[in-house]
Coordinates of N, CA and C in Angstrom, one line a residue:
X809 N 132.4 104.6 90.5 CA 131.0 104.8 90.6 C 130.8 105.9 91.6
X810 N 129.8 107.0 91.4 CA 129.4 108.1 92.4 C 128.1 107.8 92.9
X811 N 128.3 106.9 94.3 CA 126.9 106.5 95.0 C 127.3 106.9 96.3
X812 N 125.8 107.4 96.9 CA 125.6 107.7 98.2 C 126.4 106.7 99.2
X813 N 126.5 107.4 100.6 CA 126.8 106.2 101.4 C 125.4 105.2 101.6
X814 N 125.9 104.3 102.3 CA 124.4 103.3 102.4 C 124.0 103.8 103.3
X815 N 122.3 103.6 103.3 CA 121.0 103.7 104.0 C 121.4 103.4 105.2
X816 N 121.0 104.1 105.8 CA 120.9 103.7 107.7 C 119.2 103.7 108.5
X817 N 119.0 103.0 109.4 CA 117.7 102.6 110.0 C 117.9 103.9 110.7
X818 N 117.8 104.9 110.7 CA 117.9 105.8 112.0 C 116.3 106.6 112.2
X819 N 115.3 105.8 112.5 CA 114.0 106.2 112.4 C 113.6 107.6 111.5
X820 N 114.1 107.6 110.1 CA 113.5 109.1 109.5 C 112.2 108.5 108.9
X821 N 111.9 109.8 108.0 CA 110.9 109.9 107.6 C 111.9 110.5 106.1
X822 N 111.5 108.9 105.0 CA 112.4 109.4 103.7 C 111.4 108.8 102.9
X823 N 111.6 110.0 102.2 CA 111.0 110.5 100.7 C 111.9 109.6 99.5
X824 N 111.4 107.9 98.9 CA 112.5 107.3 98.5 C 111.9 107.0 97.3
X825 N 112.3 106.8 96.2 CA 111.7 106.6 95.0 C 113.2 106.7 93.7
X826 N 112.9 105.5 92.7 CA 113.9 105.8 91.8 C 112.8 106.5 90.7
X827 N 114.0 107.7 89.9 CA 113.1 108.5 89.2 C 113.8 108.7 87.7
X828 N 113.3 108.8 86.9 CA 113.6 109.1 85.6 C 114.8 110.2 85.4
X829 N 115.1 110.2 84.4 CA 116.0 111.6 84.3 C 115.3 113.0 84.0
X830 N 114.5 112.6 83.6 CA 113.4 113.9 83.2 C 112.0 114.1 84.5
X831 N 112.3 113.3 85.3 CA 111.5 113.4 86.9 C 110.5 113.0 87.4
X832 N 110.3 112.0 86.3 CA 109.1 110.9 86.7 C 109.4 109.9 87.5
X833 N 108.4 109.4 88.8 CA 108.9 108.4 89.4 C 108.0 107.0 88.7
X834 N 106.8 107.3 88.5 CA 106.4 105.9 87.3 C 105.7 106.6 86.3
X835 N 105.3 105.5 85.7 CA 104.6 105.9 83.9 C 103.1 105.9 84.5
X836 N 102.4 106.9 83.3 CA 101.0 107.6 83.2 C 100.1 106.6 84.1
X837 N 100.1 105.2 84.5 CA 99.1 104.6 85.0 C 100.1 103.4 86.1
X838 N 100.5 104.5 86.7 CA 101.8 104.0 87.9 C 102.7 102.5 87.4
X839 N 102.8 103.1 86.0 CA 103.6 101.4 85.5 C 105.1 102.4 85.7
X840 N 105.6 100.6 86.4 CA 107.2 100.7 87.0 C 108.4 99.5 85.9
X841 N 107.2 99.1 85.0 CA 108.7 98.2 84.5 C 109.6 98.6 83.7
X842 N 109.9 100.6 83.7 CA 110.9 101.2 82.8 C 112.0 100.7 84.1
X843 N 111.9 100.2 85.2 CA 112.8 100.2 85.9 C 113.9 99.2 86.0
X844 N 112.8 98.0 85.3 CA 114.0 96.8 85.2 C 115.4 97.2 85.2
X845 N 116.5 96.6 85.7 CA 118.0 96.5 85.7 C 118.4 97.6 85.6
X846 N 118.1 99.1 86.1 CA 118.3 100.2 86.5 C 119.2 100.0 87.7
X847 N 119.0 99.5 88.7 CA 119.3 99.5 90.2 C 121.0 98.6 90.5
X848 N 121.5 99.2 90.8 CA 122.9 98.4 91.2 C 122.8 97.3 92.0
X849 N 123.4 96.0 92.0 CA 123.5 94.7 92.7 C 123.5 95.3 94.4
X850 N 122.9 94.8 95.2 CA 122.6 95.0 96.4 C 122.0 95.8 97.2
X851 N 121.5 97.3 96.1 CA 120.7 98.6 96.4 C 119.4 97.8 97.2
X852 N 118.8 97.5 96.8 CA 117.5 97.0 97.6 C 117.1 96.6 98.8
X853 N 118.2 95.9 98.6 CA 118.9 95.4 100.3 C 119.2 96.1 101.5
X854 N 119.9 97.0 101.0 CA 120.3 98.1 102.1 C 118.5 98.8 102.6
X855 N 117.5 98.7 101.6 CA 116.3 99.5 102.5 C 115.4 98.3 103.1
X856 N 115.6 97.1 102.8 CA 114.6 95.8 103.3 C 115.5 95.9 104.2
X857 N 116.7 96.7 104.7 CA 117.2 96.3 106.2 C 116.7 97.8 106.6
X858 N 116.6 98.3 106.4 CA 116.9 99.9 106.9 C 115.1 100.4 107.2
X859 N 114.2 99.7 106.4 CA 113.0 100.2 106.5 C 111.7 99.5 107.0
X860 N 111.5 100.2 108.4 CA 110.6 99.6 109.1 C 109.2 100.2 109.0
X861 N 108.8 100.7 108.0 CA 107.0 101.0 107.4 C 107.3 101.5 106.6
X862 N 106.6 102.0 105.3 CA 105.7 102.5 104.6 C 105.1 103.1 104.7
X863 N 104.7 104.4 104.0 CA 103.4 104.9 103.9 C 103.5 105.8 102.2
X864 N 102.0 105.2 102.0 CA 101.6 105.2 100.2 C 100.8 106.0 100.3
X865 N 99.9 106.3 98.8 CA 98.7 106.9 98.6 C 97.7 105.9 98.4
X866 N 96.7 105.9 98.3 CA 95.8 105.3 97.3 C 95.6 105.9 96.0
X867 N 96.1 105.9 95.4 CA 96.1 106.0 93.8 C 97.2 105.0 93.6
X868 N 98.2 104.9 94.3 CA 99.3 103.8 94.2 C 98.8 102.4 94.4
X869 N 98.2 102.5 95.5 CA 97.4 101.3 96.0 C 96.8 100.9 95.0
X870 N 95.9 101.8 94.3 CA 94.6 100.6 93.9 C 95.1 100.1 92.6
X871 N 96.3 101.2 92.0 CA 97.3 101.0 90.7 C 97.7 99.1 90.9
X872 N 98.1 99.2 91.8 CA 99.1 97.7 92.1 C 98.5 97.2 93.7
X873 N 97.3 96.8 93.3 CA 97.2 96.2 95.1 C 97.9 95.4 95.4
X874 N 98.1 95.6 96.7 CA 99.1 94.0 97.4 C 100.4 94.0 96.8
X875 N 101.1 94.8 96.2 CA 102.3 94.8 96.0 C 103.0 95.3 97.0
X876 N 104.1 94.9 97.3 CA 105.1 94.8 98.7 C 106.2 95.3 97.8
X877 N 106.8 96.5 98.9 CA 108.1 96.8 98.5 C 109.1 96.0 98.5
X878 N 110.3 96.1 97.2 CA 111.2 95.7 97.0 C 110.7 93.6 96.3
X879 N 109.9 93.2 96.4 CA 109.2 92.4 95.9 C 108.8 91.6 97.6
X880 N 109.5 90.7 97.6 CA 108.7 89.6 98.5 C 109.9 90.1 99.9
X881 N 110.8 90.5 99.7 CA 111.6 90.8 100.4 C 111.9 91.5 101.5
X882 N 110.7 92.8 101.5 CA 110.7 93.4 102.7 C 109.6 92.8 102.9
X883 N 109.4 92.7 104.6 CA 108.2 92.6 105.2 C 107.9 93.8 106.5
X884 N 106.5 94.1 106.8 CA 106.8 94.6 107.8 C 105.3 95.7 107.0
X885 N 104.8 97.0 108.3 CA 103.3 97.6 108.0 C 103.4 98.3 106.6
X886 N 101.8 98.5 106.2 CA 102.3 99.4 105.3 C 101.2 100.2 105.8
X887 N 101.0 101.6 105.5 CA 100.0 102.1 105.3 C 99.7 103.3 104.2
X888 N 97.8 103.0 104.0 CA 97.7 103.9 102.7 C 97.3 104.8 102.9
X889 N 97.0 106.5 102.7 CA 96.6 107.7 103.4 C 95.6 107.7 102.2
X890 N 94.3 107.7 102.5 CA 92.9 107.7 102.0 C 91.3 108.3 102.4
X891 N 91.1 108.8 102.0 CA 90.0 109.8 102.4 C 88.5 108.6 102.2
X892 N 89.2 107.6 101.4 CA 87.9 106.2 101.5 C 88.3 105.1 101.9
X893 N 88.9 104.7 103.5 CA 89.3 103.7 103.6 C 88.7 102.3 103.4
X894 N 86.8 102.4 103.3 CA 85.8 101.8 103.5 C 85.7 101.1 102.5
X895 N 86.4 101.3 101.1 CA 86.2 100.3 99.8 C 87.7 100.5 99.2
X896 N 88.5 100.3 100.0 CA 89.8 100.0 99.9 C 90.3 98.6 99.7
X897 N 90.5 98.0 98.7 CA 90.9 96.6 98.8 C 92.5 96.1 100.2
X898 N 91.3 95.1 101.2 CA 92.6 95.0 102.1 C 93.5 93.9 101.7
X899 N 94.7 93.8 102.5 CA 96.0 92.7 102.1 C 96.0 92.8 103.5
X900 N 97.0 91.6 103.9 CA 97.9 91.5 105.1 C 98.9 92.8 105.4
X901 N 99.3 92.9 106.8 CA 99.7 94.0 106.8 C 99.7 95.3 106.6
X902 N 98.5 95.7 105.7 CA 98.0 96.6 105.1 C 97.1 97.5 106.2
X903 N 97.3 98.9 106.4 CA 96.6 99.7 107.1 C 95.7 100.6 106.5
X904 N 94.6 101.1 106.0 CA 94.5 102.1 105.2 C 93.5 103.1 106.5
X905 N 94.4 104.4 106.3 CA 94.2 105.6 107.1 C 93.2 106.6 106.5
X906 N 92.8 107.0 107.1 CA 92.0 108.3 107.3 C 92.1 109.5 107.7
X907 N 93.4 110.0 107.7 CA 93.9 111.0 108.8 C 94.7 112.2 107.8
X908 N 95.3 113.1 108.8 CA 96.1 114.0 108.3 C 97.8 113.3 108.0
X909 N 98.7 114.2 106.5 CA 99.7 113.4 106.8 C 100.5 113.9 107.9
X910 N 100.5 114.4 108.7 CA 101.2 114.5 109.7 C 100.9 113.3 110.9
X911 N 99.6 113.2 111.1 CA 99.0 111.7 111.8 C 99.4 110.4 111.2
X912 N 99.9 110.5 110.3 CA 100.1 109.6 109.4 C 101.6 109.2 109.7
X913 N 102.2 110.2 109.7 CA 103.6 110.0 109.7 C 104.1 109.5 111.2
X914 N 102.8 110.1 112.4 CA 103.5 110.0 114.0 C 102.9 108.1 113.8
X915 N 101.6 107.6 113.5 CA 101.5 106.1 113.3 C 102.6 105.5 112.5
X916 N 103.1 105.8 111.5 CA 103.7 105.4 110.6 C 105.1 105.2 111.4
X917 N 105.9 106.2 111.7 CA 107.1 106.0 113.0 C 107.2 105.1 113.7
X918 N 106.2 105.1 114.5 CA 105.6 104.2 115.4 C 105.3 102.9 115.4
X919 N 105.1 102.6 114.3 CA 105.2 100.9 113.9 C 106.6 100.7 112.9
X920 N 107.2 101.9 112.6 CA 108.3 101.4 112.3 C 109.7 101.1 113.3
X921 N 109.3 100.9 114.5 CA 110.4 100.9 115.6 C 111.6 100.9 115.3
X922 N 111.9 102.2 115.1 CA 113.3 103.1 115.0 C 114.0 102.9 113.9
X923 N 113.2 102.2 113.2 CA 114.2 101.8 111.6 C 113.5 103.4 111.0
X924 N 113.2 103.0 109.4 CA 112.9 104.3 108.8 C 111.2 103.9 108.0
X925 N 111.2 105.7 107.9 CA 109.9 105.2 107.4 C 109.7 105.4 106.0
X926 N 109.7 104.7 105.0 CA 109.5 105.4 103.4 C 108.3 105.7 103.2
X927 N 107.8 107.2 102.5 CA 107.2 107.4 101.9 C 107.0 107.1 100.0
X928 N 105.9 106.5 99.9 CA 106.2 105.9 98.4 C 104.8 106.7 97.8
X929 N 104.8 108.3 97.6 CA 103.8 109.0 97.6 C 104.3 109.7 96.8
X930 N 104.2 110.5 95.5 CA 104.7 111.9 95.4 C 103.9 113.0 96.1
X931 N 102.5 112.7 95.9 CA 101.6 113.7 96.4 C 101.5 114.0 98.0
X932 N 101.9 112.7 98.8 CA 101.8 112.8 100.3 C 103.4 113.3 100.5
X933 N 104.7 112.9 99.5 CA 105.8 113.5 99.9 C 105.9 115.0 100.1
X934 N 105.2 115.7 99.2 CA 105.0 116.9 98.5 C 104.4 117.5 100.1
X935 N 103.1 116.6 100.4 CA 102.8 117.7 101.4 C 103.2 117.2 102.8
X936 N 103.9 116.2 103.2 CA 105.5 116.3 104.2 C 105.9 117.2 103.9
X937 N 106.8 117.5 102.9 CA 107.9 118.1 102.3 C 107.3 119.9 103.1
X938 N 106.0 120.2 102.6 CA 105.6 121.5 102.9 C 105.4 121.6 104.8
X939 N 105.1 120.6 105.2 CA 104.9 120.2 106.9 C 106.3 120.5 107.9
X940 N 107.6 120.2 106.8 CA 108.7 120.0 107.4 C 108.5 118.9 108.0
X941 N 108.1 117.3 107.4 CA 107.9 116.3 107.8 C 109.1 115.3 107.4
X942 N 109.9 115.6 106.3 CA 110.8 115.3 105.6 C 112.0 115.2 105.7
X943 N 112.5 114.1 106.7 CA 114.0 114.0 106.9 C 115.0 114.0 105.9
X944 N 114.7 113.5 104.5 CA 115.7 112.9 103.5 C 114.8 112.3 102.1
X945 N 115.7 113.0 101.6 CA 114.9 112.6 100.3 C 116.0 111.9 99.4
X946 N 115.8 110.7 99.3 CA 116.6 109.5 99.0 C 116.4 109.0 97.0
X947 N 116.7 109.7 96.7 CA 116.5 109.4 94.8 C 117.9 108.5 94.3
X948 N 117.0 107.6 93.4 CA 117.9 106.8 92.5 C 117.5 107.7 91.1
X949 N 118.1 107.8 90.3 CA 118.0 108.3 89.3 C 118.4 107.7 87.6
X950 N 117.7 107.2 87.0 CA 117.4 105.7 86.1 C 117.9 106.5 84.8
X951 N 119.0 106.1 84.2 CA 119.3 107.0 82.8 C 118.1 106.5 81.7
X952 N 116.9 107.2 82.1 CA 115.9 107.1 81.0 C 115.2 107.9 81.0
X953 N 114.6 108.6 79.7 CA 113.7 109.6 79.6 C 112.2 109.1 79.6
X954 N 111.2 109.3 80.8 CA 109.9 108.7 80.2 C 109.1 109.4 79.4
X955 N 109.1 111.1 79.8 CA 108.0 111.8 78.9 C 107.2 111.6 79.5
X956 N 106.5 111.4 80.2 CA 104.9 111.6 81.0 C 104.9 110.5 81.7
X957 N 104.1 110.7 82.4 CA 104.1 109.7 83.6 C 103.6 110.6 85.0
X958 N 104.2 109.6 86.0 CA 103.8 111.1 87.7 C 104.4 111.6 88.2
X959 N 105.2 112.7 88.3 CA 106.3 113.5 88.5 C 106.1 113.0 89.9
X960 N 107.9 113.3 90.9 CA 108.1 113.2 92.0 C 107.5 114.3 92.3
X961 N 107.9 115.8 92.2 CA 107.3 116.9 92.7 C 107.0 118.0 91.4
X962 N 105.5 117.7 91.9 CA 104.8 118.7 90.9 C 103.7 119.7 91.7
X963 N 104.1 120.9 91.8 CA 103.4 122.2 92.6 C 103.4 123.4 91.5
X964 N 102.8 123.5 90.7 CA 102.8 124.6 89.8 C 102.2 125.6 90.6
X965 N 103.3 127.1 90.7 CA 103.1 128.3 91.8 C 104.0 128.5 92.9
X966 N 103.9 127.3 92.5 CA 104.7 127.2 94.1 C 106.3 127.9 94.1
X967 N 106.7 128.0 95.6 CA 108.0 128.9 95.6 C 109.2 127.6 95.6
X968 N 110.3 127.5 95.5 CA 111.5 126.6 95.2 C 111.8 126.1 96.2
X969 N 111.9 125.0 96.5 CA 112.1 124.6 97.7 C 114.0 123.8 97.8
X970 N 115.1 124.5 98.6 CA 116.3 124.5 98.2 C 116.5 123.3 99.0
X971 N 117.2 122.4 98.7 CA 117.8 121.1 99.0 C 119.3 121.1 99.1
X972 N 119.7 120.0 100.1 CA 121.3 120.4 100.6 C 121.6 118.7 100.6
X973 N 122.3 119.0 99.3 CA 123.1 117.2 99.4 C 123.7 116.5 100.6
X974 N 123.2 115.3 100.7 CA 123.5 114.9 102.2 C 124.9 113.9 102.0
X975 N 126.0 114.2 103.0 CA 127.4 114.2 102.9 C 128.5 114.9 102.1
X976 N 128.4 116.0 101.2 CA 129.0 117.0 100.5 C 129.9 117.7 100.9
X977 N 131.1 118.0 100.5 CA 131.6 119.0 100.6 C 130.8 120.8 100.9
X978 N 130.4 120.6 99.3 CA 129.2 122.0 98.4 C 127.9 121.2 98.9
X979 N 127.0 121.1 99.7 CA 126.0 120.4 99.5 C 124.6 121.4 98.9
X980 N 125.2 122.6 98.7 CA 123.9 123.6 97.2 C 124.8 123.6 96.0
X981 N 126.2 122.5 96.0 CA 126.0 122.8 94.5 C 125.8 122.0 93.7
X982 N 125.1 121.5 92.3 CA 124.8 121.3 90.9 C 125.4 119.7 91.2
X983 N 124.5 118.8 90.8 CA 125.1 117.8 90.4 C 125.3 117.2 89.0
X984 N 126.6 116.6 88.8 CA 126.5 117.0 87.4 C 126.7 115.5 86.9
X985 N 125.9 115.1 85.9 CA 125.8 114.0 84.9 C 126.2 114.0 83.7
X986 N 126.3 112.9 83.1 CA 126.4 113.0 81.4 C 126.2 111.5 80.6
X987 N 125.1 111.5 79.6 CA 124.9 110.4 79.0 C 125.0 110.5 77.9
X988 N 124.9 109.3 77.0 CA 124.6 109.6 75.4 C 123.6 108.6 75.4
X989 N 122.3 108.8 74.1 CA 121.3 108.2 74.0 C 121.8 106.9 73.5
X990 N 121.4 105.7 73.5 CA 121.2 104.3 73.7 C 120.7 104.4 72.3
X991 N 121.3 103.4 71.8 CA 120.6 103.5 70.4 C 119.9 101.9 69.9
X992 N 118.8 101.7 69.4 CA 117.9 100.8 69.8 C 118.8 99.3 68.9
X993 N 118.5 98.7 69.4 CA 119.3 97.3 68.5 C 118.8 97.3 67.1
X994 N 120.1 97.0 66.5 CA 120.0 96.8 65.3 C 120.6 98.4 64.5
X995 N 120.6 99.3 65.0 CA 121.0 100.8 64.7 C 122.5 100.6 64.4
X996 N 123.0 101.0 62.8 CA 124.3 101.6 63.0 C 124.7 102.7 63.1
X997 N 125.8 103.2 63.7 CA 125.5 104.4 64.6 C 126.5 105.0 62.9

């Protein structure tokens, strides 16, 4: 199997999300059950140890209120970056912000005491990512095609932003995959 080393608590700021193969991180109305049994036995675990906050959008939020990462499993802050925190449905643990994301990210640290912080945003990743707020961008990558849904990073104009595989030999070169389509039950091939 070709998997990263495990997750470490080292207080970042990570961009984490499993994504489609075509670069969706959920479907058209933040549905996540293309993800069922995608994930290898114990992946999960390594971030309910490793991750001490959160920080979301509210479009994610109001998609799935009160959903907690990794299911019941992690505990610990979350917070939502919202321009309406005042009719924001609350939960336990739940912060909902009003700020810039760069404010966002020094509170967000900060109650994450020294573990890490995930960002579960594409749109708030996107503008870390432009802040140079962005320690690590942490992708699982789900052999499924969704076709629409909410792209991790979508900036139409924008200039290329080059990325350096973390632990590599080449860390600018190509990584390379290969599948064959799944063919639906009952299909003889």
């Amino acid at each position: 199997m070709n998997d990263t080393k495990p997750q470490t608590a080292d207080g970042k700021v990570l961009w984490h999300f499993t994504m489609s193969l075509d670069g969706f991180v959920a479907g058209p109305n933040h549905e996540m059950d293309w993800m069922t049994g995608t994930a290898r036995p114990g992946l999960a675990d390594e971030y309910v140890q490793t991750t001490g906050a959160v920080l979301g959008g509210r479009d994610g939020w109001d998609a799935m209120p009160d959903a907690r990462p990794y299911g019941s499993d992690w505990k610990g802050p979350i917070f939502v970056l919202t321009h309406h925190p005042e009719d924001a449905t609350p939960a336990d643990d739940v912060t909902f912000l009003n700020c810039g994301p760069a404010e966002a990210v020094r509170i967000g640290l900060e109650a994450a005491g020294g573990k890490n912080l995930e960002v579960f945003s594409p749109t708030i990743g996107r503008q870390l990512l432009e802040l140079g707020l962005i320690d690590e961008i942490d992708l699982h990558i789900a052999p499924v095609l969704l076709g629409q849904g909410i792209r991790l990073y979508d900036n139409p104009g924008s200039e290329p932003i080059r990325l350096h595989r973390v632990g590599e030999d080449d860390p600018t070169s190509i990584v390379n995959v290969r599948y064959r389509p799944s063919l639906p039950t009952g299909t003889v091939s």
